[in-house]
Amino acid sequence: MIGLDTSVVVRYVTQDDRTQSAAAVRLIRSLSPAAPGFLSLIVIFELTWVLETCYRLEKQELIQVLDTLLRSKELIVERAEIAWRALRRFSAGNSDFADCLIECCCQSAGCQHTVTFDQDAAKSAGMKLLK
């Protein structure tokens, strides 16, 4: 198993740099269930931020990318059950994926609730607004 950095996954998904994208494709295609790549939750978080912010992916496109990565038999996602829960919440609501992932991580850790000053996160990600 080898760990994959956000930059490699971004190049693979976006195909925006001829040399780096080609290297990322070669690497991803070389992975297998017996010799998988590893995606940390931090990489998943950063990936969604980069794709939303820098590449302006629409929500449905982002959902498709995350769904594909999470379903891949050639990738192991850290705490995949949390990532799946966050993806379902993100798909069903109006909050951004990062807020959904934060809330799901906190919930998984046994937190009673997650507090925020972000009104949107409180409404759609299941957090409680701190007043």
Short mmCIF file of C-alpha atoms in Angstrom, two decimals:
data_model
loop_
_atom_site.label_atom_id
_atom_site.label_comp_id
_atom_site.label_asym_id
_atom_site.label_seq_id
_atom_site.Cartn_x
_atom_site.Cartn_y
_atom_site.Cartn_z
CA MET A 1 0.00 0.00 0.00
CA ILE A 2 1.21 3.50 -0.82
CA GLY A 3 -0.13 6.80 0.43
CA LEU A 4 -1.41 9.31 -2.08
CA ASP A 5 -1.03 13.05 -1.56
CA THR A 6 -3.76 15.47 -2.56
CA SER A 7 -1.68 16.82 -5.45
CA VAL A 8 -1.53 13.38 -7.09
CA VAL A 9 -5.29 12.87 -6.79
CA VAL A 10 -5.99 16.39 -8.08
CA ARG A 11 -3.80 15.79 -11.16
CA TYR A 12 -5.56 12.45 -11.74
CA VAL A 13 -9.05 13.95 -11.47
CA THR A 14 -8.49 17.23 -13.32
CA GLN A 15 -6.00 16.17 -16.00
CA ASP A 16 -4.75 19.76 -16.04
CA ASP A 17 -1.00 19.22 -16.26
CA ARG A 18 0.28 17.04 -19.09
CA THR A 19 3.31 15.61 -17.31
CA GLN A 20 1.98 15.31 -13.76
CA SER A 21 -1.43 14.05 -14.89
CA ALA A 22 0.19 11.34 -17.00
CA ALA A 23 2.32 10.26 -14.02
CA ALA A 24 -0.75 10.25 -11.75
CA VAL A 25 -2.71 8.14 -14.24
CA ARG A 26 0.17 5.63 -14.52
CA LEU A 27 0.37 5.36 -10.75
CA ILE A 28 -3.39 5.01 -10.18
CA ARG A 29 -3.64 2.41 -12.95
CA SER A 30 -0.82 0.43 -11.32
CA LEU A 31 -2.80 0.07 -8.08
CA SER A 32 -4.74 -3.08 -7.31
CA PRO A 33 -6.78 -4.54 -4.47
CA ALA A 34 -3.62 -6.45 -3.46
CA ALA A 35 -1.44 -3.32 -3.69
CA PRO A 36 -3.81 -0.38 -3.11
CA GLY A 37 -3.34 3.32 -2.66
CA PHE A 38 -4.29 4.97 0.62
CA LEU A 39 -6.32 8.19 0.91
CA SER A 40 -6.38 9.86 4.30
CA LEU A 41 -9.39 11.88 5.40
CA ILE A 42 -7.15 14.94 5.15
CA VAL A 43 -6.56 14.19 1.47
CA ILE A 44 -10.31 13.76 0.91
CA PHE A 45 -10.91 17.09 2.69
CA GLU A 46 -8.21 18.93 0.74
CA LEU A 47 -9.32 17.38 -2.55
CA THR A 48 -12.88 18.63 -2.15
CA TRP A 49 -11.67 22.09 -1.15
CA VAL A 50 -9.34 22.32 -4.17
CA LEU A 51 -11.96 21.02 -6.60
CA GLU A 52 -14.61 23.41 -5.27
CA THR A 53 -12.41 26.46 -4.85
CA CYS A 54 -9.82 26.27 -7.61
CA TYR A 55 -11.58 24.20 -10.25
CA ARG A 56 -15.15 25.35 -9.53
CA LEU A 57 -16.63 21.86 -9.74
CA GLU A 58 -20.38 21.82 -9.32
CA LYS A 59 -21.84 19.85 -6.43
CA GLN A 60 -22.95 16.92 -8.62
CA GLU A 61 -19.49 16.66 -10.17
CA LEU A 62 -17.90 16.64 -6.73
CA ILE A 63 -20.33 13.96 -5.54
CA GLN A 64 -19.41 11.84 -8.55
CA VAL A 65 -15.66 12.20 -7.89
CA LEU A 66 -16.04 11.28 -4.21
CA ASP A 67 -18.37 8.37 -4.96
CA THR A 68 -15.92 6.99 -7.53
CA LEU A 69 -12.96 7.26 -5.14
CA LEU A 70 -14.86 5.68 -2.25
CA ARG A 71 -16.05 2.78 -4.42
CA SER A 72 -12.64 2.04 -5.90
CA LYS A 73 -11.27 -1.37 -4.96
CA GLU A 74 -7.79 -0.03 -5.68
CA LEU A 75 -8.01 2.61 -2.96
CA ILE A 76 -8.35 2.37 0.78
CA VAL A 77 -9.91 5.45 2.35
CA GLU A 78 -9.13 6.16 5.98
CA ARG A 79 -12.30 5.76 8.04
CA ALA A 80 -14.30 5.18 4.86
CA GLU A 81 -17.54 4.85 6.83
CA ILE A 82 -17.14 8.47 7.98
CA ALA A 83 -16.41 9.65 4.44
CA TRP A 84 -19.50 7.80 3.17
CA ARG A 85 -21.67 9.33 5.89
CA ALA A 86 -20.34 12.80 5.07
CA LEU A 87 -20.95 12.23 1.37
CA ARG A 88 -24.55 11.17 2.01
CA ARG A 89 -25.13 14.24 4.20
CA PHE A 90 -23.46 16.50 1.61
CA SER A 91 -25.57 14.99 -1.19
CA ALA A 92 -28.81 15.51 0.72
CA GLY A 93 -28.21 18.99 2.13
CA ASN A 94 -26.93 22.47 1.41
CA SER A 95 -23.73 22.47 3.46
CA ASP A 96 -20.31 22.02 1.99
CA PHE A 97 -18.52 18.69 2.18
CA ALA A 98 -15.95 19.96 4.69
CA ASP A 99 -18.66 20.82 7.22
CA CYS A 100 -20.29 17.43 6.71
CA LEU A 101 -16.96 15.66 7.19
CA ILE A 102 -16.16 17.64 10.34
CA GLU A 103 -19.56 16.85 11.86
CA CYS A 104 -19.32 13.16 10.95
CA CYS A 105 -15.80 12.92 12.44
CA CYS A 106 -16.98 14.53 15.66
CA GLN A 107 -20.03 12.28 15.82
CA SER A 108 -17.86 9.21 15.24
CA ALA A 109 -15.58 10.31 18.09
CA GLY A 110 -18.57 10.31 20.43
CA CYS A 111 -19.15 14.05 20.64
CA GLN A 112 -22.60 15.10 21.85
CA HIS A 113 -22.63 17.76 19.17
CA THR A 114 -20.33 20.03 17.18
CA VAL A 115 -20.50 23.78 17.68
CA THR A 116 -19.93 26.39 15.02
CA PHE A 117 -20.35 30.07 14.27
CA ASP A 118 -21.26 29.14 10.68
CA GLN A 119 -25.04 29.43 10.33
CA ASP A 120 -25.12 27.31 7.16
CA ALA A 121 -23.22 24.51 8.88
CA ALA A 122 -25.61 24.66 11.81
CA LYS A 123 -28.62 24.39 9.51
CA SER A 124 -27.51 21.71 7.08
CA ALA A 125 -24.50 19.85 8.50
CA GLY A 126 -26.08 19.03 11.85
CA MET A 127 -23.92 21.32 13.95
CA LYS A 128 -25.16 23.57 16.74
CA LEU A 129 -24.80 27.32 16.43
CA LEU A 130 -22.67 28.85 19.19
CA LYS A 131 -24.19 32.13 20.31
#
